[in-house]
Tab-separated table of N, CA and C in Angstrom:
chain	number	residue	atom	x	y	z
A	22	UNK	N	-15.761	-15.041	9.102
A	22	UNK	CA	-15.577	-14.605	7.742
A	22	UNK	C	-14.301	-13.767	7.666
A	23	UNK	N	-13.720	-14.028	6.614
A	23	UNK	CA	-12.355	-13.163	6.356
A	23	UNK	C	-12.381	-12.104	5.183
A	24	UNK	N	-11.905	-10.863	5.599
A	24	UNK	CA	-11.952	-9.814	4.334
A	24	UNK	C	-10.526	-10.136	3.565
A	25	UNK	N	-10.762	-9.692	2.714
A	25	UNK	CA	-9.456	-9.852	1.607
A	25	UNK	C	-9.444	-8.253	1.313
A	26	UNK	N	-7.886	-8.089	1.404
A	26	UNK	CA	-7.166	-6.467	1.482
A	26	UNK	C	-5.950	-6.547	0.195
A	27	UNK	N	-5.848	-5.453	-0.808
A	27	UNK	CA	-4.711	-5.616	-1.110
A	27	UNK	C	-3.746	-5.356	-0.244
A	28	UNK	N	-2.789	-5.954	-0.682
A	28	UNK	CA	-1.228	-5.365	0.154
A	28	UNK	C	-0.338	-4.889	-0.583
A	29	UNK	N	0.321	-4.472	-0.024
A	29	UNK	CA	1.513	-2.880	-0.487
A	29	UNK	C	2.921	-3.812	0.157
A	30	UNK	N	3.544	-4.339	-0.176
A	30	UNK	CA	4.746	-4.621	0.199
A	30	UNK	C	5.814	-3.518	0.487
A	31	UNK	N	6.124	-3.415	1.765
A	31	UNK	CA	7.586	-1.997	1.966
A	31	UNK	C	8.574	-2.199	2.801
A	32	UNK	N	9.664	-1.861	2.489
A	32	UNK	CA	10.848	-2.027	3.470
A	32	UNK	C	10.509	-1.663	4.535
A	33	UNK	N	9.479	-0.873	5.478
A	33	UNK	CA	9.142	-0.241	6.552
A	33	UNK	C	8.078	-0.711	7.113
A	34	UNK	N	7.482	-0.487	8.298
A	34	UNK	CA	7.043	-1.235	9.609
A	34	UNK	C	6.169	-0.310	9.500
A	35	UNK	N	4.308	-0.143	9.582
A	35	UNK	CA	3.637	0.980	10.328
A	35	UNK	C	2.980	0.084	11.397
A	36	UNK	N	2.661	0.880	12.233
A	36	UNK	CA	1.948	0.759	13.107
A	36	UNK	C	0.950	1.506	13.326
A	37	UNK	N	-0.369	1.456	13.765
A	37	UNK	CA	-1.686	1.932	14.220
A	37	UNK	C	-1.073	3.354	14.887
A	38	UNK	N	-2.604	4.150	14.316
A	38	UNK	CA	-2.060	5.499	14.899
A	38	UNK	C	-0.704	6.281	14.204
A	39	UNK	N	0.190	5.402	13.484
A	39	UNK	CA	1.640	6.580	12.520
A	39	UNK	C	0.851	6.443	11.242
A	40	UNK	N	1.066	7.674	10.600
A	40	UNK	CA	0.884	8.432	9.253
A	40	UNK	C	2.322	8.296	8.557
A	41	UNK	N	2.068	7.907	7.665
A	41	UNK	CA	3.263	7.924	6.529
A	41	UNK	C	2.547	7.936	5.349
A	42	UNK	N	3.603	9.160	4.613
A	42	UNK	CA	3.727	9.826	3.155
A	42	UNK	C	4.063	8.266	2.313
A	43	UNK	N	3.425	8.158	0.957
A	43	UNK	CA	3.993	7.258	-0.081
A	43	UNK	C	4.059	8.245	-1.124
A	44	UNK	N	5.199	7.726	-1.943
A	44	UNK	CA	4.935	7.940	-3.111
A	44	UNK	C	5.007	6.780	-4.556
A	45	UNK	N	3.493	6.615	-5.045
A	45	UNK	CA	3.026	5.819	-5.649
A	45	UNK	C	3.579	5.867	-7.095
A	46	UNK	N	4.188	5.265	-7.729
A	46	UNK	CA	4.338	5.091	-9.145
A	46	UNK	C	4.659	3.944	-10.076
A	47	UNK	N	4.497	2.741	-9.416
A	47	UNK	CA	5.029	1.588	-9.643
A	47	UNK	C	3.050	1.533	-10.574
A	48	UNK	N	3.053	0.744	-12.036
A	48	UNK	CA	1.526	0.572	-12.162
A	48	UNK	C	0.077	-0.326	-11.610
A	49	UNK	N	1.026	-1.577	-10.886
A	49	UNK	CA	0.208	-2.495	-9.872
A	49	UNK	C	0.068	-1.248	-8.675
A	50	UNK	N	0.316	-0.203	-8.177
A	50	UNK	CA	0.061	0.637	-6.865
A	50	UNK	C	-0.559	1.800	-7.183
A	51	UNK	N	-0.401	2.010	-8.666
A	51	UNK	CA	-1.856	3.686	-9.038
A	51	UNK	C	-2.783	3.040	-9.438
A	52	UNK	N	-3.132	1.500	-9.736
A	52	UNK	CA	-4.135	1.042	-9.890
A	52	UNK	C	-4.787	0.605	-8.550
A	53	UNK	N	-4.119	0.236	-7.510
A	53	UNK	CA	-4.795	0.094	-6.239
A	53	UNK	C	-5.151	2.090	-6.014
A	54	UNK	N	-4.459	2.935	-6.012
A	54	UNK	CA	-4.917	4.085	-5.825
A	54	UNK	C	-6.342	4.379	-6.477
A	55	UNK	N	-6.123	3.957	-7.767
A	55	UNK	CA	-7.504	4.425	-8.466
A	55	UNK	C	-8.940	3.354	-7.876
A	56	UNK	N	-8.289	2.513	-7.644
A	56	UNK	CA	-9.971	1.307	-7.021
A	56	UNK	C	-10.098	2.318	-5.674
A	57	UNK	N	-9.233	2.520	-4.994
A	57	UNK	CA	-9.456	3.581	-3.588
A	57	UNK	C	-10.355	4.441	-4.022
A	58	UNK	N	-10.347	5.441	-4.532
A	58	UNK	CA	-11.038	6.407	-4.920
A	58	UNK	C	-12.209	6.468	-5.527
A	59	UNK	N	-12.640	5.610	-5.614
A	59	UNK	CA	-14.155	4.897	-6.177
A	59	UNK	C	-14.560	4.880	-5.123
A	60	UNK	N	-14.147	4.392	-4.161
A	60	UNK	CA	-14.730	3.970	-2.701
A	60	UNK	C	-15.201	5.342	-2.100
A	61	UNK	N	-16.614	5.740	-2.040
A	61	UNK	CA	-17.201	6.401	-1.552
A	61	UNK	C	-17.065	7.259	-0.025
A	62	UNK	N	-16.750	6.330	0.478
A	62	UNK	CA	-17.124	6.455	1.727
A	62	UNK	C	-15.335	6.259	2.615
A	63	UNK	N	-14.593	7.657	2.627
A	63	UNK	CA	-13.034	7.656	2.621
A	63	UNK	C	-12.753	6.843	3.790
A	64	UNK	N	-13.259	6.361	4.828
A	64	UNK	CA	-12.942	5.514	6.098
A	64	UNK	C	-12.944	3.952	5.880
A	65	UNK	N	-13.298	3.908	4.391
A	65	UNK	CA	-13.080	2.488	3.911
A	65	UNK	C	-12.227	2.296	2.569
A	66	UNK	N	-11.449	3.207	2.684
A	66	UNK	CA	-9.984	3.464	1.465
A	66	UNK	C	-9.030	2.792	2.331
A	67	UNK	N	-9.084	1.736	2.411
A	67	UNK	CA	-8.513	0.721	2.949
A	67	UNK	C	-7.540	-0.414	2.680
A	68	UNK	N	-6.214	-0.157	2.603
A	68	UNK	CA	-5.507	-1.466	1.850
A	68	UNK	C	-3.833	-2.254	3.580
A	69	UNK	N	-3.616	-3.097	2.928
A	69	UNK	CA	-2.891	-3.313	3.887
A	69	UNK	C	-1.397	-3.275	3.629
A	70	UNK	N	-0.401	-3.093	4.431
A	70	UNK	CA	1.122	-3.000	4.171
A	70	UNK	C	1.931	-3.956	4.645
A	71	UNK	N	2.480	-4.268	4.601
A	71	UNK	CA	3.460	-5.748	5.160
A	71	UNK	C	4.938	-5.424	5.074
A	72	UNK	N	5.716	-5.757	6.011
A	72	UNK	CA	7.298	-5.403	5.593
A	72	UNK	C	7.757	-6.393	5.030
A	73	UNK	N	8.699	-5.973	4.128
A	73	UNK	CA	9.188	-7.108	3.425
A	73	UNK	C	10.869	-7.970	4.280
A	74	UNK	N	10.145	-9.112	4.366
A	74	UNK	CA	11.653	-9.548	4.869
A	74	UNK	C	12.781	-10.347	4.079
A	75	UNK	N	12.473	-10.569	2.853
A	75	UNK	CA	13.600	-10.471	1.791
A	75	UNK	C	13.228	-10.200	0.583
A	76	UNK	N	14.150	-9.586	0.026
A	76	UNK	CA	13.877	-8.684	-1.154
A	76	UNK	C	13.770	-7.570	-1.411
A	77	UNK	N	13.334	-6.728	-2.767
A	77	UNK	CA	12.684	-5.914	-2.957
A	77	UNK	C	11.763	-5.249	-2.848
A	78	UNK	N	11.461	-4.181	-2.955
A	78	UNK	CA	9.825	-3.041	-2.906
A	78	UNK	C	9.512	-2.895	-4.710
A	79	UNK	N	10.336	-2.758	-5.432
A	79	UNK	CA	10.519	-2.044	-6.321
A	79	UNK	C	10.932	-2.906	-7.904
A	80	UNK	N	9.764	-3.250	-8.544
A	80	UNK	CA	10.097	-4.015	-9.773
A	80	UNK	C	8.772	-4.562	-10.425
A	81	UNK	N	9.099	-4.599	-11.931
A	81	UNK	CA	7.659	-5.413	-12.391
A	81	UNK	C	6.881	-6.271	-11.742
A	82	UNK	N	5.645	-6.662	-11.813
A	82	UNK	CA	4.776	-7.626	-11.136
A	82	UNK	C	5.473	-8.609	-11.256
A	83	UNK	N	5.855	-9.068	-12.886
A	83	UNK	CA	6.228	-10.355	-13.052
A	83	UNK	C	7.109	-10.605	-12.751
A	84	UNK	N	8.321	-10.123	-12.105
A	84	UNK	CA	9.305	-10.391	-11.581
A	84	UNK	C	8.759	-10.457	-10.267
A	85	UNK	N	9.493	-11.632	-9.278
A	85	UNK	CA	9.207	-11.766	-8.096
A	85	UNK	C	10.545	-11.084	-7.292
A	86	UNK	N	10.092	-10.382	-7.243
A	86	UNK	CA	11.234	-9.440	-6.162
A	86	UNK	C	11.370	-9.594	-4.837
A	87	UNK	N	10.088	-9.830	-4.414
A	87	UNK	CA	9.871	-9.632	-2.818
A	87	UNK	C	10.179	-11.545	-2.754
A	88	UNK	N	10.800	-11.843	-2.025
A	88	UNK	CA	10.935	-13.090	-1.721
A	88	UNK	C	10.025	-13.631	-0.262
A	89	UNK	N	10.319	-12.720	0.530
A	89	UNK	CA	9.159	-13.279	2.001
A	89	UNK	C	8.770	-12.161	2.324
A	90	UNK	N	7.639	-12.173	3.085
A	90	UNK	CA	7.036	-10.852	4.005
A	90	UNK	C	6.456	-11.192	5.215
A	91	UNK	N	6.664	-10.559	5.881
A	91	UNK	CA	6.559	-10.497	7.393
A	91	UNK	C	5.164	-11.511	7.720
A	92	UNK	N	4.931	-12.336	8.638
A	92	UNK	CA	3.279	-12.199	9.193
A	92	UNK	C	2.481	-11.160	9.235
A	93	UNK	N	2.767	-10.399	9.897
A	93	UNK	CA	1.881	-9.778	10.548
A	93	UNK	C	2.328	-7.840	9.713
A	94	UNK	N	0.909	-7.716	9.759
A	94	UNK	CA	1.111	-6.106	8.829
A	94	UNK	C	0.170	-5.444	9.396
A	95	UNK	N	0.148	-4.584	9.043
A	95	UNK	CA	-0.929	-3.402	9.551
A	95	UNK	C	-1.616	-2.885	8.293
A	96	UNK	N	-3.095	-2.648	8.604
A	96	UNK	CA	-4.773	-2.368	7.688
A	96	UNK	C	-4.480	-0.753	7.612
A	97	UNK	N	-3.764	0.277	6.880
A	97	UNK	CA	-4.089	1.668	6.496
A	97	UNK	C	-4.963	2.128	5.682
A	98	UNK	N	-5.341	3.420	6.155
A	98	UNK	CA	-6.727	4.036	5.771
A	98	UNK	C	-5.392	5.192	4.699
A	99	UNK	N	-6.055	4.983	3.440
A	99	UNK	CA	-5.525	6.327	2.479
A	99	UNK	C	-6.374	7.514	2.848
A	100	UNK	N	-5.801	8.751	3.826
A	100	UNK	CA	-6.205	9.935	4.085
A	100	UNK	C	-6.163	11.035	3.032
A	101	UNK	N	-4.831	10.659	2.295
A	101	UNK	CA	-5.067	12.347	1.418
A	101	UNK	C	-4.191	11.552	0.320
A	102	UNK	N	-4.678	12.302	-1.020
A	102	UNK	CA	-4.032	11.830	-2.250
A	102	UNK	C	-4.055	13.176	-2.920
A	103	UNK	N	-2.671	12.868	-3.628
A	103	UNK	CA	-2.342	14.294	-4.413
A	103	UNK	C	-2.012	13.562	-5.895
A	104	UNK	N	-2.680	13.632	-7.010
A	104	UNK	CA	-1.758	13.168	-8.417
A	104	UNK	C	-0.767	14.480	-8.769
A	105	UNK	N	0.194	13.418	-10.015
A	105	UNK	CA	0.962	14.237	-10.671
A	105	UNK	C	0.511	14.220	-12.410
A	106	UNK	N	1.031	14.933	-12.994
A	106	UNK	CA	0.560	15.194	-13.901
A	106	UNK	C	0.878	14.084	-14.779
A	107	UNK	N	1.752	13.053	-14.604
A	107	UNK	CA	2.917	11.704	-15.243
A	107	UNK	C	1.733	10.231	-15.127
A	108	UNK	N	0.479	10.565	-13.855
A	108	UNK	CA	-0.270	9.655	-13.472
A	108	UNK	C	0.103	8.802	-11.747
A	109	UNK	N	1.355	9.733	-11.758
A	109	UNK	CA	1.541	9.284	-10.232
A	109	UNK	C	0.864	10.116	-8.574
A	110	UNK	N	0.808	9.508	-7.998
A	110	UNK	CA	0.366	10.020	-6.591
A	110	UNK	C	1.479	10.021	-5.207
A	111	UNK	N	1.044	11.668	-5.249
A	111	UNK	CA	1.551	11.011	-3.403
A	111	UNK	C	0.630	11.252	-2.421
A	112	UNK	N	0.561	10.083	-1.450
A	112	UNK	CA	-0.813	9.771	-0.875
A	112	UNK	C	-0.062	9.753	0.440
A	113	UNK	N	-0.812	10.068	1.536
A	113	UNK	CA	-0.587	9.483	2.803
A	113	UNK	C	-1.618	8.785	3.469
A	114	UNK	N	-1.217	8.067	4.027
A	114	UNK	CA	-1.862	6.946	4.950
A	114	UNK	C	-1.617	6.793	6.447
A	115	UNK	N	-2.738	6.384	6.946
A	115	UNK	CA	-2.561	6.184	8.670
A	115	UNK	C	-2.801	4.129	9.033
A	116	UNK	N	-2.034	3.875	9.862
A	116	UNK	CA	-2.228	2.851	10.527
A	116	UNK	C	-3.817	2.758	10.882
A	117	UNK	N	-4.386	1.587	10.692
A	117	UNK	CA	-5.468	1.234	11.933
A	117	UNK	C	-5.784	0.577	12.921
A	118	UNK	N	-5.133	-0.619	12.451
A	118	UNK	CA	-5.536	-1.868	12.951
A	118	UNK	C	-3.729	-2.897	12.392
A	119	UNK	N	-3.563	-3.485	13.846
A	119	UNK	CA	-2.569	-4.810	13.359
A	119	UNK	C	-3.331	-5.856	12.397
């Protein structure tokens, strides 16, 4: 059986075990923030990241910005979320799993 994860498209690489700061404000990514936070149980605030290998991070949904993304990404756990008063977050996240 296969789980289905959103993904976070980013110019950057994590790996299992590194913590990295985001800062969320794009509205397809405070809406993945807000489904997180429903989730009860914080060890399953769970989404996945992928590097992007052509394109963009940064643009409407409907525009296709990101042209390819990597295979292989890494499963992060959202550890700490801070909002702003605008509706944005900055959240950090840890690697878990390739």
């Amino acid at each position: 059986m296969r789980e289905q994860l959103p993904v976070f498209p980013l110019n950057t690489v994590v790996f299992p075990g590194v913590s990295l700061p985001l800062h969320v404000f794009e509205d397809r990514y405070r809406a993945l923030v807000h489904h997180l936070l429903t989730i009860s149980d914080k060890s399953m605030r769970l989404f996945g990241i992928v590097a992007i290998r052509e394109g963009y991070e940064v643009g409407q949904p409907q525009q296709s910005m990101v042209q390819s993304l990597h295979r292989v990404g890494c499963v992060v756990q959202m550890t700490a979320v801070a909002p702003d008063e605008g509706g944005r977050f900055d959240i950090e996240v840890i690697g878990r799993q390739r």
